[in-house]
Amino acid sequence: MSILCIANQKGGVGKTTTAVNLAAGLARRGHKVLLVDLDIQGSATATLGVRLKEGDPSVAECLVHERQIEHVVRETSTDNLYVAPAGETLAAVDIHLATAMAREHVLERCLSTVSAKVDHIVIDTAPYLGLLTTNALVAAQHIVVPVSCEYLPILGLKLFGETLTRMRTRLGAPCNILGYVLTMYDKREKITAEIESILRRNFGAAIFADPIRVNTRHKAAPSHKKTIFEFEAKNGKGRNDYEKLVDGVLARLDEYARSAERLPQVVDEVRSVLDSNR
Ligand SMILES: Nc1ncnc2c1ncn2[C@@H]1O[C@H](COP(=O)(O)OP(=O)(O)O)[C@@H](O)[C@H]1O
Ligand SMILES: [Mg+2]
């Protein structure tokens, strides 16, 4: 089981597109996936074709009343892909959370029963670091950061990195960055190469090898309430890009699982070296 949070405090960098298509791509490989929509605009919910009627319960009610997210999960048109939808009421939740007990850990508590029933939870977040996003970052084991190649994002990323460091020390959250994904990637644009080289210099191997190229199909798919896999023909470049991201994410999750398994062994080895030097 993995909980992945898609985050970057900048808007319009491809968070929702990545959350929806990464979740759908994992589901198409046979993994059971829940997408939790924590953006007040509810774009991921809308893209997955879920419309809430007035009074329908959503993630907001779960967070306010500390009910399990499991109760609001809906099916989508993609097999194995489920969504916990955002509704308009999500906008008021930040204020409610401010007075909750251990307010940064509410989502973590609300995910406890559903996390035993799925293989991955993917959380889409809003473009600001309020309490909703903080809850998402605390609940997650891994963070995937989409970075758009349209403008220089370094300053925002530095701030984001500092926020994560604070959350690790003060809230005890793992806040592990699984990787940065370059989005809106256009090789013909000079700025793409410039931004890519700055990012690779700063973040090195943390950047996923394959970028998500700029593609008008990503803009059109949400209005048809489709994932890129439903909207684009086989071998389309948007589909291929997200398939490669799924490969990259699964490979890194696998690496983490294996290094976690090896950790006790490494600790033993270090201990025996220390003992023999005594
Ligand atoms: N690779 C891409 N190429 C072209 N347009 C894209 C791409 N990824 C996302 N978009 C479009 O850019 C806009 C912002 O993307 P979105 O995923 O909603 O970002 P965020 O959730 O970070 O605000 C949307 O209109 C989306 O359809
Ligand atoms: Mg979004």
Short mmCIF file of C-alpha atoms and ligand atoms in Angstrom, two decimals:
data_model
loop_
_atom_site.label_atom_id
_atom_site.label_comp_id
_atom_site.label_asym_id
_atom_site.label_seq_id
_atom_site.Cartn_x
_atom_site.Cartn_y
_atom_site.Cartn_z
CA MET A 1 0.00 0.00 0.00
CA SER A 2 1.28 3.42 -0.87
CA ILE A 3 -0.14 6.90 -0.32
CA LEU A 4 1.09 9.37 -2.93
CA CYS A 5 0.43 13.09 -2.67
CA ILE A 6 0.64 15.19 -5.83
CA ALA A 7 1.70 18.63 -4.68
CA ASN A 8 3.27 21.95 -5.64
CA GLN A 9 2.00 25.22 -4.24
CA LYS A 10 1.94 26.72 -7.73
CA GLY A 11 -1.29 26.42 -9.72
CA GLY A 12 -1.50 25.30 -13.34
CA VAL A 13 1.59 23.07 -13.24
CA GLY A 14 -0.22 19.82 -14.06
CA LYS A 15 -1.06 18.50 -10.58
CA THR A 16 -4.62 17.45 -11.37
CA THR A 17 -3.70 16.08 -14.81
CA THR A 18 -0.93 14.04 -13.16
CA ALA A 19 -3.11 12.87 -10.24
CA VAL A 20 -5.88 11.66 -12.57
CA ASN A 21 -3.66 9.99 -15.17
CA LEU A 22 -1.16 8.49 -12.75
CA ALA A 23 -4.08 7.03 -10.76
CA ALA A 24 -5.76 5.77 -13.96
CA GLY A 25 -2.48 4.36 -15.27
CA LEU A 26 -1.89 2.43 -12.03
CA ALA A 27 -5.48 1.15 -12.11
CA ARG A 28 -5.04 -0.05 -15.71
CA ARG A 29 -2.13 -2.19 -14.52
CA GLY A 30 -4.51 -3.99 -12.20
CA HIS A 31 -3.77 -2.06 -9.00
CA LYS A 32 -6.73 -0.95 -6.92
CA VAL A 33 -6.47 2.83 -6.69
CA LEU A 34 -8.35 5.51 -4.79
CA LEU A 35 -7.98 9.13 -5.89
CA VAL A 36 -8.76 11.52 -3.04
CA ASP A 37 -9.69 14.98 -4.32
CA LEU A 38 -8.50 17.63 -1.89
CA ASP A 39 -8.70 20.59 -4.27
CA ILE A 40 -11.65 22.89 -3.57
CA GLN A 41 -12.16 23.27 -7.33
CA GLY A 42 -12.88 19.55 -7.61
CA SER A 43 -11.26 19.25 -11.05
CA ALA A 44 -10.17 15.64 -10.56
CA THR A 45 -13.69 14.69 -9.41
CA ALA A 46 -15.17 16.38 -12.50
CA THR A 47 -12.65 14.79 -14.88
CA LEU A 48 -13.58 11.37 -13.53
CA GLY A 49 -17.22 12.10 -14.35
CA VAL A 50 -18.54 12.28 -10.79
CA ARG A 51 -21.13 14.98 -10.13
CA LEU A 52 -22.28 15.61 -6.61
CA LYS A 53 -25.89 16.53 -6.00
CA GLU A 54 -26.72 18.86 -3.15
CA GLY A 55 -26.39 16.98 0.12
CA ASP A 56 -24.24 14.18 -1.36
CA PRO A 57 -21.46 13.42 1.10
CA SER A 58 -17.91 14.25 0.00
CA VAL A 59 -14.41 14.36 1.42
CA ALA A 60 -15.37 17.61 3.19
CA GLU A 61 -17.94 15.96 5.47
CA CYS A 62 -15.46 13.22 6.32
CA LEU A 63 -12.86 15.76 7.41
CA VAL A 64 -15.29 17.92 9.38
CA HIS A 65 -17.01 15.02 11.19
CA GLU A 66 -13.96 12.72 11.25
CA ARG A 67 -15.77 9.99 9.31
CA GLN A 68 -13.88 7.42 7.32
CA ILE A 69 -13.29 8.42 3.67
CA GLU A 70 -14.42 4.89 2.79
CA HIS A 71 -18.05 6.07 3.14
CA VAL A 72 -17.87 8.52 0.21
CA VAL A 73 -15.90 6.47 -2.31
CA ARG A 74 -17.42 6.25 -5.82
CA GLU A 75 -16.67 4.09 -8.81
CA THR A 76 -15.34 5.66 -12.02
CA SER A 77 -15.45 4.58 -15.67
CA THR A 78 -11.96 3.08 -15.26
CA ASP A 79 -11.91 -0.39 -13.68
CA ASN A 80 -10.09 -0.47 -10.33
CA LEU A 81 -10.12 3.34 -10.08
CA TYR A 82 -12.24 4.92 -7.36
CA VAL A 83 -12.61 8.54 -6.29
CA ALA A 84 -13.37 10.24 -3.01
CA PRO A 85 -14.99 13.35 -4.45
CA ALA A 86 -14.52 17.00 -3.53
CA GLY A 87 -17.63 19.16 -3.28
CA GLU A 88 -18.19 22.88 -2.87
CA THR A 89 -18.21 22.46 0.91
CA LEU A 90 -14.48 21.65 0.82
CA ALA A 91 -13.75 25.39 0.71
CA ALA A 92 -14.92 25.80 4.31
CA VAL A 93 -12.94 22.85 5.66
CA ASP A 94 -9.66 24.71 6.21
CA ILE A 95 -11.37 26.81 8.89
CA HIS A 96 -12.91 23.73 10.55
CA LEU A 97 -9.56 21.98 10.59
CA ALA A 98 -7.99 24.91 12.42
CA THR A 99 -9.82 23.93 15.61
CA ALA A 100 -9.59 20.13 15.22
CA MET A 101 -7.53 17.97 17.57
CA ALA A 102 -4.11 17.22 16.07
CA ARG A 103 -5.35 19.20 13.11
CA GLU A 104 -2.60 18.17 10.68
CA HIS A 105 -3.47 14.49 11.10
CA VAL A 106 -7.23 14.49 10.41
CA LEU A 107 -6.97 13.11 6.86
CA GLU A 108 -4.50 10.45 8.01
CA ARG A 109 -7.10 9.24 10.54
CA CYS A 110 -9.92 9.38 7.96
CA LEU A 111 -7.94 7.20 5.52
CA SER A 112 -7.15 4.45 8.01
CA THR A 113 -9.87 1.94 7.03
CA VAL A 114 -9.77 2.48 3.26
CA SER A 115 -5.99 2.21 3.11
CA ALA A 116 -6.27 -1.47 4.05
CA LYS A 117 -8.52 -2.08 1.03
CA VAL A 118 -6.59 -0.49 -1.86
CA ASP A 119 -3.09 -0.73 -3.34
CA HIS A 120 -2.53 3.00 -3.84
CA ILE A 121 -4.10 6.23 -2.67
CA VAL A 122 -3.34 9.26 -4.86
CA ILE A 123 -4.19 12.66 -3.37
CA ASP A 124 -4.72 15.72 -5.58
CA THR A 125 -4.09 18.99 -3.76
CA ALA A 126 -4.86 22.70 -4.08
CA PRO A 127 -2.25 25.27 -5.14
CA TYR A 128 -1.62 26.70 -1.68
CA LEU A 129 -0.16 25.32 1.51
CA GLY A 130 -3.21 25.60 3.76
CA LEU A 131 -4.33 23.03 6.31
CA LEU A 132 -5.98 20.84 3.64
CA THR A 133 -2.72 20.47 1.75
CA THR A 134 -0.77 20.06 4.99
CA ASN A 135 -3.11 17.20 5.90
CA ALA A 136 -2.45 15.60 2.51
CA LEU A 137 1.33 15.93 2.91
CA VAL A 138 1.20 14.44 6.42
CA ALA A 139 -1.01 11.51 5.37
CA ALA A 140 1.23 10.66 2.40
CA GLN A 141 4.25 8.38 2.42
CA HIS A 142 5.54 9.84 -0.84
CA ILE A 143 5.19 13.14 -2.66
CA VAL A 144 5.22 13.57 -6.43
CA VAL A 145 5.93 17.16 -7.50
CA PRO A 146 4.86 18.23 -11.00
CA VAL A 147 6.98 21.11 -12.28
CA SER A 148 5.85 22.99 -15.34
CA CYS A 149 8.52 23.93 -17.87
CA GLU A 150 6.70 27.14 -18.72
CA TYR A 151 8.22 29.44 -16.14
CA LEU A 152 11.04 29.38 -13.68
CA PRO A 153 9.75 27.40 -10.70
CA ILE A 154 12.94 27.22 -8.59
CA LEU A 155 11.99 29.82 -5.99
CA GLY A 156 8.66 28.18 -5.24
CA LEU A 157 10.30 24.76 -5.05
CA LYS A 158 12.87 25.98 -2.54
CA LEU A 159 10.08 27.28 -0.32
CA PHE A 160 8.20 24.00 -0.76
CA GLY A 161 11.31 22.03 0.22
CA GLU A 162 11.70 24.15 3.35
CA THR A 163 8.07 23.53 4.27
CA LEU A 164 8.60 19.78 3.94
CA THR A 165 11.70 19.92 6.15
CA ARG A 166 9.66 21.71 8.84
CA MET A 167 6.89 19.14 8.57
CA ARG A 168 9.37 16.30 8.98
CA THR A 169 10.84 17.73 12.15
CA ARG A 170 7.72 19.22 13.73
CA LEU A 171 5.03 16.79 12.64
CA GLY A 172 7.04 13.61 12.24
CA ALA A 173 5.70 13.10 8.70
CA PRO A 174 7.94 11.23 6.23
CA CYS A 175 7.40 13.86 3.49
CA ASN A 176 9.58 11.86 1.14
CA ILE A 177 9.82 13.34 -2.34
CA LEU A 178 9.43 10.35 -4.66
CA GLY A 179 10.29 12.56 -7.60
CA TYR A 180 9.78 15.71 -9.64
CA VAL A 181 7.89 15.34 -12.92
CA LEU A 182 8.60 17.82 -15.70
CA THR A 183 5.28 18.79 -17.29
CA MET A 184 4.24 20.95 -20.30
CA TYR A 185 7.55 19.87 -21.77
CA ASP A 186 8.25 21.32 -25.24
CA LYS A 187 11.64 20.58 -26.71
CA ARG A 188 11.29 23.31 -29.36
CA GLU A 189 11.04 26.01 -26.70
CA LYS A 190 14.33 27.43 -25.48
CA ILE A 191 12.92 27.97 -22.01
CA THR A 192 12.18 24.24 -21.65
CA ALA A 193 15.87 23.37 -22.07
CA GLU A 194 16.89 26.17 -19.70
CA ILE A 195 14.48 25.16 -16.97
CA GLU A 196 15.30 21.49 -17.41
CA SER A 197 19.03 22.12 -17.00
CA ILE A 198 18.50 24.26 -13.87
CA LEU A 199 16.21 21.63 -12.35
CA ARG A 200 18.53 18.73 -13.21
CA ARG A 201 21.42 20.64 -11.64
CA ASN A 202 19.42 21.26 -8.45
CA PHE A 203 17.48 18.03 -8.08
CA GLY A 204 19.50 15.56 -10.14
CA ALA A 205 18.21 12.01 -10.09
CA ALA A 206 15.13 13.05 -8.11
CA ILE A 207 13.65 14.16 -11.44
CA PHE A 208 11.82 11.38 -13.29
CA ALA A 209 13.70 10.52 -16.46
CA ASP A 210 10.75 10.97 -18.80
CA PRO A 211 8.89 14.29 -18.95
CA ILE A 212 5.20 14.84 -19.72
CA ARG A 213 5.23 16.63 -23.05
CA VAL A 214 2.97 19.54 -23.88
CA ASN A 215 -0.12 18.15 -25.59
CA THR A 216 -3.44 19.84 -26.32
CA ARG A 217 -5.18 16.50 -25.67
CA HIS A 218 -4.45 17.00 -21.95
CA LYS A 219 -6.39 20.27 -22.11
CA ALA A 220 -9.35 18.73 -23.91
CA ALA A 221 -9.72 15.42 -22.04
CA PRO A 222 -11.20 16.88 -18.78
CA SER A 223 -14.08 18.60 -20.62
CA HIS A 224 -15.03 15.20 -22.03
CA LYS A 225 -14.78 13.74 -18.52
CA LYS A 226 -12.09 11.34 -19.62
CA THR A 227 -8.65 10.27 -18.53
CA ILE A 228 -5.98 10.51 -21.22
CA PHE A 229 -6.23 6.72 -21.62
CA GLU A 230 -9.91 7.00 -22.52
CA PHE A 231 -9.51 10.14 -24.62
CA GLU A 232 -6.43 9.54 -26.73
CA ALA A 233 -5.89 6.83 -29.34
CA LYS A 234 -3.50 3.99 -28.55
CA ASN A 235 0.13 5.12 -28.83
CA GLY A 236 -0.87 8.74 -28.37
CA LYS A 237 1.94 10.77 -26.82
CA GLY A 238 -0.05 11.81 -23.74
CA ARG A 239 -0.81 8.18 -22.95
CA ASN A 240 2.77 7.12 -23.55
CA ASP A 241 4.10 9.85 -21.28
CA TYR A 242 1.84 8.86 -18.40
CA GLU A 243 2.61 5.15 -18.94
CA LYS A 244 6.28 6.01 -18.50
CA LEU A 245 5.51 7.98 -15.35
CA VAL A 246 3.64 4.95 -13.98
CA ASP A 247 6.74 2.85 -14.74
CA GLY A 248 8.94 5.39 -12.96
CA VAL A 249 6.68 5.63 -9.91
CA LEU A 250 6.35 1.84 -9.56
CA ALA A 251 10.12 1.39 -9.91
CA ARG A 252 10.81 3.96 -7.18
CA LEU A 253 8.15 2.51 -4.86
CA ASP A 254 9.73 -0.88 -5.36
CA GLU A 255 13.17 0.52 -4.53
CA TYR A 256 11.81 2.03 -1.31
CA ALA A 257 10.10 -1.19 -0.29
CA ARG A 258 13.31 -3.14 -0.85
CA SER A 259 15.53 -0.67 1.01
CA ALA A 260 13.03 -0.68 3.91
CA GLU A 261 13.27 -4.48 4.00
CA ARG A 262 17.04 -4.29 3.96
CA LEU A 263 17.24 -1.66 6.68
CA PRO A 264 17.27 -4.02 9.71
CA GLN A 265 20.01 -6.05 8.00
CA VAL A 266 22.09 -2.91 7.34
CA VAL A 267 21.65 -1.84 10.96
CA ASP A 268 22.89 -5.29 12.09
CA GLU A 269 25.90 -5.06 9.78
CA VAL A 270 26.80 -1.59 11.10
CA ARG A 271 26.39 -2.81 14.67
CA SER A 272 28.71 -5.79 14.14
CA VAL A 273 31.34 -3.52 12.57
CA LEU A 274 31.10 -1.19 15.57
CA ASP A 275 31.28 -4.13 17.98
CA SER A 276 34.34 -5.61 16.27
CA ASN A 277 36.09 -2.23 16.52
CA ARG A 278 35.48 -1.91 20.20
N1 LIG B 1 1.19 18.18 -20.62
C1 LIG B 1 0.26 19.12 -20.82
N2 LIG B 1 0.16 19.73 -22.03
C2 LIG B 1 -0.78 20.69 -22.25
N3 LIG B 1 -1.66 21.11 -21.35
C3 LIG B 1 -1.63 20.54 -20.13
C4 LIG B 1 -0.67 19.52 -19.79
N4 LIG B 1 -0.87 19.14 -18.51
C5 LIG B 1 -1.91 19.89 -18.06
N5 LIG B 1 -2.37 20.72 -19.02
C6 LIG B 1 -3.44 21.72 -18.92
O1 LIG B 1 -2.94 22.83 -18.18
C7 LIG B 1 -3.92 23.31 -17.27
C8 LIG B 1 -3.41 23.17 -15.82
O2 LIG B 1 -3.22 21.79 -15.53
P1 LIG B 1 -3.73 21.16 -14.16
O3 LIG B 1 -3.42 19.72 -14.20
O4 LIG B 1 -5.15 21.53 -13.91
O5 LIG B 1 -2.78 21.92 -13.15
P2 LIG B 1 -2.92 22.16 -11.56
O6 LIG B 1 -3.77 21.08 -11.01
O7 LIG B 1 -1.51 22.14 -11.07
O8 LIG B 1 -3.53 23.51 -11.39
C9 LIG B 1 -5.18 22.51 -17.54
O9 LIG B 1 -5.96 23.20 -18.46
C10 LIG B 1 -4.64 21.21 -18.13
O10 LIG B 1 -5.60 20.61 -18.96
MG MG B 2 -5.53 21.15 -9.83
#
